Coordinates of C-alpha atoms in Angstrom, one line a residue:
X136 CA 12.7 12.8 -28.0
X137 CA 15.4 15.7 -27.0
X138 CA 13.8 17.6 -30.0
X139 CA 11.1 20.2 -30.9
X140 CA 8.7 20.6 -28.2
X141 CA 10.1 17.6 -26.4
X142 CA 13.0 19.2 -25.6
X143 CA 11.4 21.8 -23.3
X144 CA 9.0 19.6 -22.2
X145 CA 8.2 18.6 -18.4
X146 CA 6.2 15.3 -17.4
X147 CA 3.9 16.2 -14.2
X148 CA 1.4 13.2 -13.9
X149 CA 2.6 10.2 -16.2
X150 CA 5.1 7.6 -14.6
X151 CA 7.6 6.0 -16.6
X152 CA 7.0 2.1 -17.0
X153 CA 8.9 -0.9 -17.6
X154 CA 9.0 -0.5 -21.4
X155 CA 9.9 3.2 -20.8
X156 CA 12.7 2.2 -18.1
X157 CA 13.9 -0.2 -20.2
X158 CA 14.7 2.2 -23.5
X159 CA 15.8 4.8 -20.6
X160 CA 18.3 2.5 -18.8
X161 CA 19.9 1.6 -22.1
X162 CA 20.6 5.1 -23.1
X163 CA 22.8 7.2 -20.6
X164 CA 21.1 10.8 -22.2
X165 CA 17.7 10.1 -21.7
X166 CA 18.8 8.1 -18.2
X167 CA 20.1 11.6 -17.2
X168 CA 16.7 13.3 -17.7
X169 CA 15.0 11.2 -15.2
X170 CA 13.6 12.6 -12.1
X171 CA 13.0 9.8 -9.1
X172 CA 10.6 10.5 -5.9
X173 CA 8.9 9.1 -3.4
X174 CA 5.3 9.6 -2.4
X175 CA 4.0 9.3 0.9
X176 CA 1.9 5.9 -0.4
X177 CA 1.2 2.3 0.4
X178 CA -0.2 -0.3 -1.4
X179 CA -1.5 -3.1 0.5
X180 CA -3.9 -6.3 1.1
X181 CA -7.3 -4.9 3.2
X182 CA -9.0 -7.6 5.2
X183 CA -12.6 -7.2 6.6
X184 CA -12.2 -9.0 9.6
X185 CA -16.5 -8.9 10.0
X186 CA -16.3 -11.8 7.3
X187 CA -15.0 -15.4 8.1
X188 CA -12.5 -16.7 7.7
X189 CA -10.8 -13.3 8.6
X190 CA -12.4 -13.0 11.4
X191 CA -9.9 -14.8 13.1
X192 CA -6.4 -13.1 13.9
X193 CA -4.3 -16.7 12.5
X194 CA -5.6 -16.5 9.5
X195 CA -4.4 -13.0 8.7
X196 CA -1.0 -13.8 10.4
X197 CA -0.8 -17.0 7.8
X198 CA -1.5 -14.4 5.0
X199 CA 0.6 -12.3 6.3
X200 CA 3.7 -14.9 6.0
X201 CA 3.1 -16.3 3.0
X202 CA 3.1 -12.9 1.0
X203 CA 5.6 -12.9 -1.5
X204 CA 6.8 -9.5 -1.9
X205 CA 9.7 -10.0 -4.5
X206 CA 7.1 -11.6 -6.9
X207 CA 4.6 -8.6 -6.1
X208 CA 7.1 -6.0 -6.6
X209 CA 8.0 -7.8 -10.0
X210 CA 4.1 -7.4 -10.9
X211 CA 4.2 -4.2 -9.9
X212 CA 6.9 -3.1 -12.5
X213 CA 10.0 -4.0 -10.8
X214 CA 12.3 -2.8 -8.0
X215 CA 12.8 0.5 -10.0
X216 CA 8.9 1.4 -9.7
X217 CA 8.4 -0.3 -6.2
X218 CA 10.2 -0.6 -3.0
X219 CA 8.7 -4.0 -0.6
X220 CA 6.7 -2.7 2.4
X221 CA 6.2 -4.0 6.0
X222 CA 5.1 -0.8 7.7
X223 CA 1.8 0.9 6.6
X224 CA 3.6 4.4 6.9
X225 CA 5.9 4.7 3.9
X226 CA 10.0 5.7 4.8
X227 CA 9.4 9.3 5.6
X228 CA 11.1 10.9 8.1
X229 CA 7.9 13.3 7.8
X230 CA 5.0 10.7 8.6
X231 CA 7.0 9.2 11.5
X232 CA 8.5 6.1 9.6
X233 CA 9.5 3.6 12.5
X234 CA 10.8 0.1 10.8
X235 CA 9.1 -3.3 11.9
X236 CA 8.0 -6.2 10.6
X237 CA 5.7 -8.0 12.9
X238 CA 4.9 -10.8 10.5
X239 CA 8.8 -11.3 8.8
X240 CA 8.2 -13.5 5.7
X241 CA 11.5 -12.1 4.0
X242 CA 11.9 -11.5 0.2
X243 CA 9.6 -14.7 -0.7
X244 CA 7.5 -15.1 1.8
X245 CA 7.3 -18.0 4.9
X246 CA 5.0 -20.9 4.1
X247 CA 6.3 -22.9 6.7
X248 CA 5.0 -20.4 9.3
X249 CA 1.6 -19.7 7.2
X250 CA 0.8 -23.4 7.7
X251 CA 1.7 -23.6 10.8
X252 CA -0.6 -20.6 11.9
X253 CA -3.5 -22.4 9.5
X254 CA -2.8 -25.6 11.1
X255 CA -3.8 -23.6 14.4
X256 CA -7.1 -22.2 12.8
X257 CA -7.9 -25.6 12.2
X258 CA -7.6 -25.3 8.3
X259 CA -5.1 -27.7 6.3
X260 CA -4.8 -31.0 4.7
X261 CA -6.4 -33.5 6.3
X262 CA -7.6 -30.8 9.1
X263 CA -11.3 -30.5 9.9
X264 CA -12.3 -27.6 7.8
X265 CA -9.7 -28.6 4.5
X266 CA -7.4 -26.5 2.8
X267 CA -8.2 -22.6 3.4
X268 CA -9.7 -21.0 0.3
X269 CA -10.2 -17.7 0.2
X270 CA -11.3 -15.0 -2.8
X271 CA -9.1 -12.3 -3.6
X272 CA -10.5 -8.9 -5.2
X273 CA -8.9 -6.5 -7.6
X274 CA -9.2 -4.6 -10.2
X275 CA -9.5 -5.2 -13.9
X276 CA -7.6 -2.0 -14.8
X277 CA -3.5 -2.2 -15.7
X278 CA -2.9 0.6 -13.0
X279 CA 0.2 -1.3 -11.3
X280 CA -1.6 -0.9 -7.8
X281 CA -4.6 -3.3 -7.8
X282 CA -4.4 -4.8 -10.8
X283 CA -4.8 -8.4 -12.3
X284 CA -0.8 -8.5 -12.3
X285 CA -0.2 -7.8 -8.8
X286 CA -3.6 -10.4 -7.3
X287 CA -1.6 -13.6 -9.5
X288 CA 1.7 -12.7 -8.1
X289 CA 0.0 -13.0 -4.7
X290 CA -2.2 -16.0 -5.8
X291 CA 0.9 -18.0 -6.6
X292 CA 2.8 -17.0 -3.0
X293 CA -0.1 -18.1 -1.2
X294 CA -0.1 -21.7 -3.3
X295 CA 2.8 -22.2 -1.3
X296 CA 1.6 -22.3 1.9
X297 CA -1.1 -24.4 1.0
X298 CA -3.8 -21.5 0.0
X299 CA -6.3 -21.5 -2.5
X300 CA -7.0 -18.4 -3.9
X301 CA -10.1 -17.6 -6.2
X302 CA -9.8 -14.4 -8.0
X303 CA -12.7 -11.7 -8.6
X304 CA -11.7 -8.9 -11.0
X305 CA -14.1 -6.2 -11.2
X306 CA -13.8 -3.3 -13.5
X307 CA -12.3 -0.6 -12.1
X308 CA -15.3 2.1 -11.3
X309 CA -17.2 -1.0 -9.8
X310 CA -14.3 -2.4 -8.0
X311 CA -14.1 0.8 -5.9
X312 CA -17.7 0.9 -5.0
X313 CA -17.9 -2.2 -3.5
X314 CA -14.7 -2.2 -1.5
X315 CA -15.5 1.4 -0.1
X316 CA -18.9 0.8 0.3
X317 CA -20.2 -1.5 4.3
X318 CA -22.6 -3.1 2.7
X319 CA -20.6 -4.4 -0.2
X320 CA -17.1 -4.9 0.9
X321 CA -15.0 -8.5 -0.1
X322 CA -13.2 -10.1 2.8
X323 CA -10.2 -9.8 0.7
X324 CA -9.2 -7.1 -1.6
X325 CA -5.8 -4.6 -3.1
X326 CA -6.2 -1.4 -0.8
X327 CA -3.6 1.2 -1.7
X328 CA -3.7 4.7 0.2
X329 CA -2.0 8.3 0.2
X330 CA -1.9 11.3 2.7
X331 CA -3.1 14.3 1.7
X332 CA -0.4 16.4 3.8
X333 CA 3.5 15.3 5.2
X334 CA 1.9 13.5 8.3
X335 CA 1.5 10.5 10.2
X336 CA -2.1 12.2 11.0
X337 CA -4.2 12.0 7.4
X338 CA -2.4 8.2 6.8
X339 CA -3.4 6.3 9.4
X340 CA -6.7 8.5 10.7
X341 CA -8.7 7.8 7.9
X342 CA -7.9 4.0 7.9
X343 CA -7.8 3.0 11.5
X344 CA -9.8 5.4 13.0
X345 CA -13.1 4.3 14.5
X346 CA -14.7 7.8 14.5
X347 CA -13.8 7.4 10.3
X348 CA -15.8 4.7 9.5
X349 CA -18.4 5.4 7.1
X350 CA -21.9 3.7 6.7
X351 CA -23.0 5.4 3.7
X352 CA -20.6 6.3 1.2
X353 CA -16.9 5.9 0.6
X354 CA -15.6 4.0 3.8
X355 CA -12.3 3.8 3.8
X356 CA -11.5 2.1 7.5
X357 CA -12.0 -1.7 5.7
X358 CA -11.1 -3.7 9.0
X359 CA -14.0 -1.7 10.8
X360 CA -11.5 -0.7 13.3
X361 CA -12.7 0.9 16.2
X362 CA -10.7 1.1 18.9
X363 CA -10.9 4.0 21.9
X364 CA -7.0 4.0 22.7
X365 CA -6.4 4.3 19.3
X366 CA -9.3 6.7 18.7
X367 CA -7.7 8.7 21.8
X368 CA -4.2 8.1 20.7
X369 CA -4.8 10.3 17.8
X370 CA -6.6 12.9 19.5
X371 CA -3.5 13.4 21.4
X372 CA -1.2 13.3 18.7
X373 CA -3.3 15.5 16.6
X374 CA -2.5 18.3 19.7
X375 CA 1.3 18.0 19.6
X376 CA 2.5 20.7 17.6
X377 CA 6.3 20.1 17.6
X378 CA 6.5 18.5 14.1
X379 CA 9.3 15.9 15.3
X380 CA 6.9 14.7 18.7
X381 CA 3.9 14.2 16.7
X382 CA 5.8 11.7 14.1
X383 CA 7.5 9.8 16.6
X384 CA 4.0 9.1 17.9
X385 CA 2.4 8.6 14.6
X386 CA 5.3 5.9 14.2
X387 CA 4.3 4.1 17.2
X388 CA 0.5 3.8 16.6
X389 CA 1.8 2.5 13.3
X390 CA 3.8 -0.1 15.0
X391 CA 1.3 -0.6 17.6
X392 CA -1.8 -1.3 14.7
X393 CA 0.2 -3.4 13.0
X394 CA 0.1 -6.1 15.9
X395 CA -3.6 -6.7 14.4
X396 CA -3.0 -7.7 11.4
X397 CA -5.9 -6.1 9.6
X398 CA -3.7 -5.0 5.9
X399 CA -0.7 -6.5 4.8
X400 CA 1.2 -4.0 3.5
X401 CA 2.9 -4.7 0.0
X402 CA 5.2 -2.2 -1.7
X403 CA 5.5 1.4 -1.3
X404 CA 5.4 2.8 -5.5
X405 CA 8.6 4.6 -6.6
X406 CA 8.0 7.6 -9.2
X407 CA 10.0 7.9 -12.1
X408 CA 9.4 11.6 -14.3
X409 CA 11.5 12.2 -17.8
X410 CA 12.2 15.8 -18.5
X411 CA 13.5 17.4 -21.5
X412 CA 17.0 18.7 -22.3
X413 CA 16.3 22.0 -22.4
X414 CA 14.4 22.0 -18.9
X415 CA 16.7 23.3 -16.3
X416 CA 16.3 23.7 -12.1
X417 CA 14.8 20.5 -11.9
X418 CA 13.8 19.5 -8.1
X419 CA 12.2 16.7 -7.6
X420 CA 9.5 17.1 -4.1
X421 CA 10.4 15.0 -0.9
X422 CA 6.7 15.0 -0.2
X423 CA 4.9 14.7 -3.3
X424 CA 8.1 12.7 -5.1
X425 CA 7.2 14.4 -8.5
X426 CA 8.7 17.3 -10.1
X427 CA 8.2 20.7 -8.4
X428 CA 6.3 23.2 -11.3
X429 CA 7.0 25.9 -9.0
X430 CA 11.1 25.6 -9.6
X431 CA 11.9 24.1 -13.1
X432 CA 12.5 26.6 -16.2
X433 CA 13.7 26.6 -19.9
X434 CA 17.3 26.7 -20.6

């Protein structure tokens, strides 16, 4: 409010959301007193490729195409709170960014290309095995990440092309320990993951790596990757210690992985922080994207 303890006052944890950023963008002082930030984070569709029908490499490449990523970024709060992703490692220079888009579906996705790849698989109308229908999984709470919002947005791109999609909404505590768990995992489900340090290393290790997987407890590598080059491919990079090396190789294995198509990556989240008007040395982190504790002050 720009008054009594307001006015001093920092936010550390909460995100602004659309009704915030709506009252914000319509008054230039409290537009002013908004911190923005990235975080190193993806959210994105997991696939467990040990389950038909994504077993077979077509069908994630017709998923893949008919994504609709304007519609999911709309669910997701708009282009202010998300930014489309093609890449599993979000734009930082830090985790070894490199740009691609192995599966380019544009801003509303291909469904020309999605049945075309289907068609190939053998699913379609009038094809042998009928239209493909799949299940989708997410989570029953309104986090923005893998919420009911964000699974109808992707429901409705995948109509286009021709897919049915069933929806199973779990609440959230239960949602988590079945798509973490090898024994209960969905074929289909709204992954979304962050690295715990500024590097290519704790972002892709603990989702691609074979070594990783877990049989019993939180499993985190859904596509049950487990691949020696890759395996060894980290090993190496994990002994480079010029910074720069190491995320030009970390960008590489990202590109490299992505061939597979075992996630579709969705929309890297964009973090917006108010502050108050008496708050002053505001920095905003380039890692964490949130406002530094250790800098701001009071007026």
């Amino acid at each position: 409010t720009g008054s009594g303890p307001d006015a001093a006052a920092i936010t550390t944890d909460t995100n602004l959301g659309p009704a915030e950023l709506a009252q914000v963008s319509g008054d230039k002082q409290l537009a002013d007193r908004v911190g923005t930030g990235h975080f190193g984070y993806t959210n994105y569709l997991a696939f467990n490729p040990r389950t038909k029908p994504f077993d077979d490499p077509k069908v994630r490449q017709a998923i893949s195409y008919a994504v609709n990523r304007t519609s999911v970024v709309n669910a997701a709060g708009g282009s202010s709170l998300a930014e489309p992703a093609t890449t599993f490692l979000p734009n930082q220079k830090a985790l070894g960014y490199t740009p691609y888009d192995h599966f380019p579906a544009g801003r509303t996705g291909d469904p020309g290309k999605a049945r075309e790849l289907l068609k190939q698989a053998g699913y379609g109308e009038g094809a042998a095995k009928g239209p493909l229908t799949i299940t989708l999984t997410h989570s029953t709470a309104q986090d923005f990440e893998a919420s009911p919002e964000i699974a109808t947005a992707l429901q409705a791109g995948f109509k286009k092309a021709g897919i049915v999609v069933k929806l199973q909404g779990l609440e959230d505590n239960d949602y988590k320990q079945r798509v973490h768990s090898t024994k209960t995992q969905p074929g289909l489900f709204l992954g979304h993951w962050g690295a715990d340090w500024p590097s290519g290393g704790p972002f892709l290790a603990p989702i691609f790596d074979g070594r990783q997987i877990v049989e019993d407890g939180a499993n985190f590598n859904s596509a049950r990757l487990n691949d020696p080059a890759v395996n060894d491919e980290i090993d190496e990079i994990n002994k480079i210690t010029d910074h720069d090396a190491a995320a030009k190789r970390w960008g590489a294995l990202d590109k490299k992985i992505g061939e597979q198509a075992l996630t579709v990556p969705l929309f890297h989240p964009v973090y917006k922080r108010l502050y108050g008007k008496d708050a002053k040395n505001i920095v905003i982190s380039d890692w964490t994207g949130v406002l530094d504790i250790s800098q701001v002050a009071v007026k």
